[in-house]
Amino acid sequence: MSGSRSTESGMGGGGVPIAGADVAVVGGSIAGCATALAAHRAGAGRITVYERTTGHLADRGVGLAIHNARYAELAAAGYLDAAMPWVQLTTRRWYVRDGAAPLGRQVGVQPFPFRSYCWGPLWRELHRRLPAGTVFRSGVSVRAVTDTADGATLHLDGGDNGAGSGAGTERFDLVIGADGYRSVVRDAAFPDVRPSYAGYLAWRGAVPAERLTELDLPGLPTDPWAEEDCIYGVFDGGHVIIYRIPDGRGGHRANWVLYTAPPAGLDLALDTPTSLPPGTLTEALHTHLAHVTGELLAPYWGALLRLTPPQEVFIQPMYDFTAPRYTAGRLLLAGDAATVARPHTGAGAVKALQDAAALEAALRAAPERPDALDALDAYGTERGVTGRTMVELGRRLGRSFVQETPDWRTLDQAGLDAAWAAADGSGAFGGRELKN
């Protein structure tokens, strides 16, 4: 069955504004919910969100962190607020393995003014803020998008959540691609843009905070890890980042992400963007993880990672790219659909939410310009600069702390500060300032 959407107040005809326009958002994650909210606030009429997965997005337990200054900007813009569960982080402590010392040797300490969140509860709060009239269609896959002068058409593969047939085609005045690094909207706008594999992986997992009492190692301090601390455990060829996040039920989880190259000789097909979800890791990957946690990290931090059941560990290969522009006719890009920067930047969620805030401002300005589509060029230009900055930052941090690591055993506080300053030369860690 094929459907067709039309509107009398679409964005065709030169100077027709966003007010009343029929908008589709492809992708229903954090970026999708935020951009749907942006379109609503800017005056769009009907908004339909397409999410290909059928699982419970609110159950995702991965952690993320948002710089305090970026939080303040996004809260002022109405995309974050104090009701969203969070943990305040203040200090980053760097440790290198030092014999049997449970925590290792502390290389140095740096300020770390970030709020940590759990992906699922944050998504739930953003989803809850969508207007009542938003149609959220889960289990519907958009396989292609076509753009014309007077509208854009989605070609659907099927699926449904009670909102009618999931197959066929549907036409909109504007389509926002918030569908991640494998974006079909980006493919339609810029078919030659392809994410590039960086040569290493991120192992990810989380542990209920109450299980940390199981780590009873000889010589372990009474309070080995303060709630406000973010831990960087470093070794030749990689590092792990560990920090507490809300669990969505009033407690905490210890969230961790480990960066290092896969074991030599392992046959992984990673040239095409992919991920290895929980339960799919091979025995060779689990063996490599055991080696890193048992031999390269200090005992306490390695044991903490091993508390995560093997079937809950997943892998995120490192890719990066940025589209040449964030706009193409009636197609707009946001979040990872527009730019993927390596997670080292500490700004993935920040950038997605900033994209939404900037898009809202651009859409609001559209009626003031002779051509509504031209008014969006400002959004594409400004966010494109940010995207390129974050991609380059991610590459520098990956090169400095994974691919060409310093000799951590010889570094002190001054050496650490110099290494960090060299990697984050632009000062963009945690995200660039949101432009008004």
Coordinates of C-alpha atoms in Angstrom, one line a residue:
M1 CA 0.0 0.0 0.0
S2 CA 1.3 3.4 -0.9
G3 CA 0.4 6.6 0.9
S4 CA 0.9 10.2 -0.2
R5 CA 1.1 13.2 2.1
S6 CA 0.3 16.7 0.9
T7 CA -0.1 20.1 2.5
E8 CA -1.4 23.5 1.4
S9 CA 1.3 25.3 3.4
G10 CA 4.4 23.4 2.4
M11 CA 7.8 24.9 1.7
G12 CA 7.4 25.0 -2.0
G13 CA 6.7 28.1 -4.0
G14 CA 9.7 30.2 -3.0
G15 CA 8.8 32.1 0.2
V16 CA 6.5 29.7 1.9
P17 CA 7.5 29.4 5.6
I18 CA 7.9 26.4 7.9
A19 CA 4.6 27.2 9.6
G20 CA 2.2 24.3 9.1
A21 CA 4.7 22.2 7.0
D22 CA 4.5 18.4 7.0
V23 CA 7.8 17.2 8.4
A24 CA 9.4 13.7 8.6
V25 CA 12.2 12.8 11.0
V26 CA 14.1 9.7 10.0
G27 CA 15.6 8.2 13.2
G28 CA 14.0 8.2 16.6
S29 CA 17.0 8.2 18.9
I30 CA 18.2 11.3 20.9
A31 CA 19.0 13.3 17.7
G32 CA 15.6 12.3 16.2
C33 CA 13.6 13.3 19.3
A34 CA 15.5 16.6 19.6
T35 CA 15.0 17.6 16.0
A36 CA 11.4 16.6 16.1
L37 CA 11.0 18.9 19.1
A38 CA 12.9 21.6 17.2
A39 CA 10.6 21.4 14.2
H40 CA 7.5 21.6 16.5
R41 CA 8.8 24.7 18.3
A42 CA 9.6 26.3 14.9
G43 CA 6.0 25.9 13.9
A44 CA 5.8 22.8 11.8
G45 CA 2.4 21.3 11.3
R46 CA 2.4 17.5 11.3
I47 CA 5.6 15.7 12.5
T48 CA 6.2 12.0 11.9
V49 CA 9.2 10.2 13.3
Y50 CA 10.4 6.9 11.8
E51 CA 12.5 4.5 13.9
R52 CA 13.6 1.3 12.3
T53 CA 14.2 -0.6 15.6
T54 CA 11.3 -2.3 17.5
G55 CA 13.2 -2.6 20.8
H56 CA 12.8 -0.4 23.8
L57 CA 15.1 2.5 23.3
A58 CA 14.6 3.6 26.9
D59 CA 16.4 0.4 28.0
R60 CA 19.7 1.4 26.4
G61 CA 22.3 1.6 29.3
V62 CA 25.3 3.3 27.6
G63 CA 26.7 6.4 29.3
L64 CA 27.4 9.8 27.9
A65 CA 28.8 13.0 29.4
I66 CA 27.9 16.7 28.8
H67 CA 30.3 19.6 29.7
N68 CA 28.8 21.9 32.3
A69 CA 29.0 24.9 29.9
R70 CA 27.3 23.1 27.1
Y71 CA 24.6 21.9 29.5
A72 CA 23.9 25.5 30.5
E73 CA 23.5 26.5 26.8
L74 CA 21.3 23.6 26.0
A75 CA 19.2 24.1 29.1
A76 CA 18.7 27.7 28.1
A77 CA 17.6 26.5 24.7
G78 CA 15.1 24.2 26.2
Y79 CA 16.7 20.8 25.3
L80 CA 18.0 19.8 28.7
D81 CA 16.9 20.4 32.2
A82 CA 17.7 19.4 35.8
A83 CA 14.8 16.9 35.8
M84 CA 16.8 14.6 33.6
P85 CA 18.8 12.2 35.9
W86 CA 22.5 13.0 36.0
V87 CA 25.7 12.7 38.0
Q88 CA 28.0 15.6 38.5
L89 CA 31.7 14.9 37.6
T90 CA 34.4 17.3 38.6
T91 CA 37.8 15.5 38.4
R92 CA 39.7 13.4 35.9
R93 CA 42.3 11.1 37.3
W94 CA 44.8 9.3 35.1
Y95 CA 46.3 5.9 36.2
V96 CA 48.9 3.7 34.7
R97 CA 49.6 0.1 35.9
D98 CA 52.3 0.0 38.5
G99 CA 53.0 -3.6 39.6
A100 CA 50.5 -5.0 42.0
A101 CA 49.2 -1.6 43.2
P102 CA 45.5 -2.0 42.9
L103 CA 44.8 1.4 41.4
G104 CA 48.1 1.8 39.7
R105 CA 50.1 5.0 39.8
Q106 CA 48.3 8.3 39.4
V107 CA 49.9 10.1 36.5
G108 CA 48.0 13.3 37.1
V109 CA 44.7 15.0 37.9
Q110 CA 42.8 17.5 35.7
P111 CA 39.5 19.3 36.0
F112 CA 36.5 17.5 34.5
P113 CA 33.4 19.7 34.7
F114 CA 30.9 17.3 33.1
R115 CA 27.4 15.9 33.9
S116 CA 27.0 12.2 33.1
Y117 CA 23.8 10.7 31.8
C118 CA 22.4 7.3 30.9
W119 CA 21.3 7.1 27.2
G120 CA 18.0 5.4 27.9
P121 CA 16.6 7.8 30.6
L122 CA 17.8 10.8 28.7
W123 CA 16.0 9.5 25.5
R124 CA 12.9 8.9 27.6
E125 CA 12.8 12.4 28.9
L126 CA 13.3 13.9 25.4
H127 CA 10.7 11.6 24.0
R128 CA 8.2 12.6 26.7
R129 CA 8.6 16.2 25.7
L130 CA 7.4 15.6 22.1
P131 CA 4.0 17.2 21.4
A132 CA 1.0 15.0 21.7
G133 CA 0.4 15.1 18.0
T134 CA 3.8 13.7 17.0
V135 CA 3.4 10.3 15.2
F136 CA 6.3 8.0 16.4
R137 CA 6.4 4.9 14.1
S138 CA 8.8 2.2 15.4
G139 CA 9.8 -0.8 13.4
V140 CA 9.5 1.1 10.1
S141 CA 12.6 1.1 7.9
V142 CA 13.1 3.9 5.4
R143 CA 15.1 2.3 2.6
A144 CA 15.4 5.4 0.3
V145 CA 14.6 9.1 0.0
T146 CA 14.0 11.1 -3.1
D147 CA 14.0 14.9 -3.2
T148 CA 12.2 17.2 -5.6
A149 CA 11.5 20.9 -5.9
D150 CA 8.2 20.7 -4.2
G151 CA 8.7 17.9 -1.7
A152 CA 10.6 14.8 -0.5
T153 CA 9.4 11.2 -0.6
L154 CA 10.2 8.4 1.8
H155 CA 10.3 4.8 0.4
L156 CA 9.3 2.5 3.3
D157 CA 10.1 -1.2 3.8
G158 CA 7.4 -2.0 6.3
G159 CA 6.7 -2.3 10.0
D160 CA 4.1 -0.6 12.0
N161 CA 3.1 0.6 15.5
G162 CA -0.6 1.0 14.9
A163 CA -0.4 4.2 12.8
G164 CA -1.3 2.5 9.5
S165 CA 0.5 0.6 6.8
G166 CA 4.3 0.6 7.1
A167 CA 5.0 -0.1 3.4
G168 CA 4.9 2.1 0.4
T169 CA 5.8 5.8 0.0
E170 CA 5.0 8.9 1.9
R171 CA 5.6 12.5 0.8
F172 CA 6.6 15.4 3.1
D173 CA 7.5 19.1 2.8
L174 CA 10.8 18.6 4.7
V175 CA 12.8 15.5 5.7
I176 CA 15.2 15.6 8.6
G177 CA 17.8 12.8 8.6
A178 CA 18.7 11.9 12.2
D179 CA 19.3 8.2 11.3
G180 CA 22.9 7.8 12.4
Y181 CA 26.1 7.0 10.7
R182 CA 24.4 4.6 8.2
S183 CA 21.9 7.4 7.2
V184 CA 19.7 6.8 4.2
V185 CA 18.9 10.5 4.2
R186 CA 22.6 11.4 3.9
D187 CA 22.9 8.8 1.1
A188 CA 20.2 10.6 -0.8
A189 CA 21.8 14.0 -0.2
F190 CA 25.5 13.0 -0.6
P191 CA 25.8 9.5 -2.0
D192 CA 29.6 9.6 -2.1
V193 CA 30.1 10.3 1.6
R194 CA 31.2 7.2 3.4
P195 CA 32.4 6.7 7.0
S196 CA 36.1 5.7 7.3
Y197 CA 37.3 3.0 9.7
A198 CA 39.9 4.4 12.0
G199 CA 41.7 1.1 12.8
Y200 CA 40.6 0.5 16.4
L201 CA 37.6 -0.4 18.5
A202 CA 35.7 0.7 21.6
W203 CA 34.6 -2.0 23.9
R204 CA 31.7 -0.8 26.1
G205 CA 29.9 -2.0 29.1
A206 CA 28.4 -1.0 32.5
V207 CA 28.2 -2.4 36.0
P208 CA 25.7 -1.8 38.8
A209 CA 27.5 0.4 41.3
E210 CA 26.6 -1.9 44.2
R211 CA 28.7 -4.6 42.7
L212 CA 31.9 -2.6 43.2
T213 CA 32.0 -3.9 46.7
E214 CA 33.0 -7.3 45.2
L215 CA 36.4 -5.8 44.3
D216 CA 38.3 -6.6 47.5
L217 CA 41.9 -6.4 46.4
P218 CA 44.9 -6.4 48.7
G219 CA 46.0 -2.9 49.6
L220 CA 42.8 -1.3 48.1
P221 CA 42.0 2.0 49.8
T222 CA 38.7 2.3 51.7
D223 CA 37.3 4.8 49.1
P224 CA 39.1 3.9 45.9
W225 CA 36.9 5.9 43.6
A226 CA 34.9 9.0 44.4
E227 CA 31.6 9.6 42.8
E228 CA 32.7 12.8 41.1
D229 CA 35.8 11.2 39.5
C230 CA 36.2 10.2 35.9
I231 CA 39.0 7.6 35.6
Y232 CA 41.3 7.4 32.6
G233 CA 43.2 4.1 32.8
V234 CA 46.1 4.2 30.3
F235 CA 48.4 1.7 28.7
D236 CA 50.5 1.3 25.6
G237 CA 48.1 1.2 22.7
G238 CA 44.9 2.5 24.4
H239 CA 43.0 3.6 27.4
V240 CA 39.7 3.0 29.3
I241 CA 37.4 5.8 30.6
I242 CA 35.2 4.9 33.6
Y243 CA 32.6 7.1 35.3
R244 CA 29.3 6.7 37.1
I245 CA 26.0 7.3 35.4
P246 CA 22.3 7.2 36.6
D247 CA 20.7 3.8 36.2
G248 CA 17.2 5.3 35.7
R249 CA 15.9 3.8 39.0
G250 CA 17.6 6.1 41.5
G251 CA 20.9 4.3 41.6
H252 CA 24.2 4.4 39.7
R253 CA 26.1 2.2 37.2
A254 CA 29.8 2.3 36.5
N255 CA 30.0 3.0 32.7
W256 CA 33.2 2.2 30.9
V257 CA 34.5 2.4 27.3
L258 CA 37.9 0.8 26.4
Y259 CA 39.8 2.0 23.3
T260 CA 42.4 -0.3 21.7
A261 CA 43.1 -2.0 18.4
P262 CA 41.7 -5.5 17.7
P263 CA 44.0 -8.5 18.2
A264 CA 46.4 -9.0 15.3
G265 CA 45.2 -11.4 12.6
L266 CA 41.5 -11.1 13.6
D267 CA 39.3 -11.1 10.5
L268 CA 36.8 -8.4 11.1
A269 CA 34.8 -6.9 8.2
L270 CA 34.9 -3.3 9.3
D271 CA 35.3 -1.4 6.0
T272 CA 31.5 -1.1 5.9
P273 CA 30.1 0.7 9.0
T274 CA 28.9 -1.8 11.5
S275 CA 28.8 -2.6 15.2
L276 CA 29.0 -5.7 17.3
P277 CA 26.0 -5.7 19.7
P278 CA 25.8 -7.6 23.0
G279 CA 26.1 -11.3 22.6
T280 CA 27.9 -11.2 19.2
L281 CA 31.5 -10.9 20.3
T282 CA 33.8 -13.8 19.1
E283 CA 35.9 -15.8 21.5
A284 CA 39.0 -14.1 20.1
L285 CA 37.6 -10.7 21.0
H286 CA 36.7 -11.9 24.6
T287 CA 40.2 -13.3 24.9
H288 CA 41.8 -10.0 23.9
L289 CA 39.6 -8.1 26.3
A290 CA 40.7 -10.5 29.1
H291 CA 44.3 -9.8 28.2
V292 CA 43.9 -6.0 28.3
T293 CA 42.0 -6.1 31.6
G294 CA 44.3 -8.6 33.2
E295 CA 47.7 -7.5 32.0
L296 CA 47.6 -3.9 30.8
L297 CA 45.2 -2.1 33.2
A298 CA 45.9 -1.7 36.9
P299 CA 44.2 -4.6 38.9
Y300 CA 41.2 -2.7 40.3
W301 CA 40.2 -1.1 37.0
G302 CA 40.7 -4.3 35.0
A303 CA 38.6 -6.2 37.6
L304 CA 35.9 -3.6 37.4
L305 CA 35.5 -4.2 33.6
R306 CA 35.4 -7.9 34.1
L307 CA 32.3 -7.5 36.3
T308 CA 30.3 -6.8 33.2
P309 CA 28.9 -10.2 32.0
P310 CA 30.5 -11.2 28.6
Q311 CA 27.1 -11.3 27.0
E312 CA 26.5 -7.6 27.8
V313 CA 29.8 -6.3 26.4
F314 CA 29.5 -4.8 22.9
I315 CA 31.9 -3.2 20.4
Q316 CA 31.7 0.1 18.6
P317 CA 34.3 0.3 15.8
M318 CA 35.7 3.8 15.3
Y319 CA 34.5 5.6 12.2
D320 CA 34.5 9.3 11.3
F321 CA 33.3 11.5 8.5
T322 CA 31.4 14.7 8.0
A323 CA 29.0 15.6 5.2
P324 CA 30.1 18.6 3.0
R325 CA 26.9 20.4 4.0
Y326 CA 24.0 19.7 6.4
T327 CA 21.3 20.8 3.9
A328 CA 20.5 19.6 0.4
G329 CA 17.2 20.9 -1.0
R330 CA 14.4 19.6 1.3
L331 CA 16.7 17.3 3.1
L332 CA 18.4 18.3 6.4
L333 CA 20.9 16.3 8.4
A334 CA 21.5 16.3 12.2
G335 CA 23.5 14.2 14.7
D336 CA 25.5 11.3 13.4
A337 CA 23.7 11.4 10.1
A338 CA 25.6 14.6 9.4
T339 CA 28.9 14.1 11.3
V340 CA 30.4 11.2 13.2
A341 CA 33.3 12.2 15.4
R342 CA 35.1 9.6 17.6
P343 CA 33.7 9.5 21.1
H344 CA 37.0 10.8 22.5
T345 CA 35.7 14.3 22.0
G346 CA 33.2 14.0 24.8
A347 CA 30.6 15.7 22.6
G348 CA 28.5 13.2 20.6
A349 CA 25.2 13.9 22.4
V350 CA 26.1 17.6 22.8
K351 CA 26.5 18.0 19.1
A352 CA 23.2 16.2 18.3
L353 CA 21.3 18.5 20.8
Q354 CA 23.1 21.6 19.5
D355 CA 22.1 20.6 15.9
A356 CA 18.5 20.6 17.1
A357 CA 18.8 23.9 18.8
A358 CA 20.5 25.5 15.7
L359 CA 17.9 23.9 13.4
E360 CA 15.1 25.4 15.5
A361 CA 16.6 28.8 15.2
A362 CA 17.1 28.4 11.4
L363 CA 13.5 27.2 10.9
R364 CA 12.2 30.1 12.9
A365 CA 14.1 32.5 10.8
A366 CA 12.9 31.0 7.5
P367 CA 9.8 33.2 7.1
E368 CA 12.0 36.3 7.4
R369 CA 14.0 35.3 4.3
P370 CA 12.9 35.5 0.6
D371 CA 13.3 31.7 0.3
A372 CA 12.6 29.4 3.2
L373 CA 15.1 26.8 2.0
D374 CA 17.9 29.4 1.6
A375 CA 17.3 30.4 5.2
L376 CA 18.5 27.0 6.3
D377 CA 21.9 27.5 4.7
A378 CA 23.0 29.3 7.9
Y379 CA 22.3 26.1 9.9
G380 CA 24.2 24.0 7.5
T381 CA 27.2 26.3 7.4
E382 CA 27.6 26.9 11.1
R383 CA 27.0 23.3 12.1
G384 CA 29.3 22.1 9.3
V385 CA 32.2 24.1 10.9
T386 CA 31.5 22.5 14.2
G387 CA 31.3 19.0 12.7
R388 CA 34.7 19.4 11.0
T389 CA 36.2 20.7 14.2
M390 CA 35.0 17.7 16.2
V391 CA 36.1 15.2 13.5
E392 CA 39.6 16.6 13.6
L393 CA 39.7 16.7 17.4
G394 CA 38.6 13.0 17.6
R395 CA 41.4 12.1 15.2
R396 CA 44.0 13.9 17.2
L397 CA 42.8 12.4 20.5
G398 CA 42.7 8.9 18.9
R399 CA 46.2 9.3 17.5
S400 CA 47.6 10.7 20.8
F401 CA 46.0 8.3 23.2
V402 CA 45.4 5.1 21.2
Q403 CA 47.5 4.8 18.1
E404 CA 50.7 6.7 19.2
T405 CA 50.5 6.6 22.9
P406 CA 53.2 8.2 25.0
D407 CA 55.4 6.3 27.5
W408 CA 53.0 6.6 30.4
R409 CA 55.4 5.2 32.9
T410 CA 57.7 8.2 32.4
L411 CA 55.0 10.9 32.6
D412 CA 54.2 13.2 35.5
Q413 CA 51.6 15.9 35.9
A414 CA 53.5 18.3 33.7
G415 CA 54.0 15.7 31.0
L416 CA 50.3 14.7 31.1
D417 CA 49.2 18.4 30.8
A418 CA 51.5 18.9 27.8
A419 CA 50.3 15.7 26.1
W420 CA 46.6 16.8 26.6
A421 CA 47.3 20.3 25.4
A422 CA 48.9 19.0 22.2
A423 CA 46.0 16.7 21.5
D424 CA 43.2 19.2 22.3
G425 CA 44.9 22.2 20.7
S426 CA 41.6 23.9 19.8
G427 CA 40.1 23.5 23.3
A428 CA 37.0 21.9 21.8
F429 CA 36.9 18.9 24.1
G430 CA 33.3 18.6 25.3
G431 CA 32.0 20.5 22.3
R432 CA 32.2 23.9 20.8
E433 CA 30.1 26.8 22.1
L434 CA 26.6 26.9 20.7
K435 CA 26.2 29.9 18.4
N436 CA 23.0 32.0 18.8

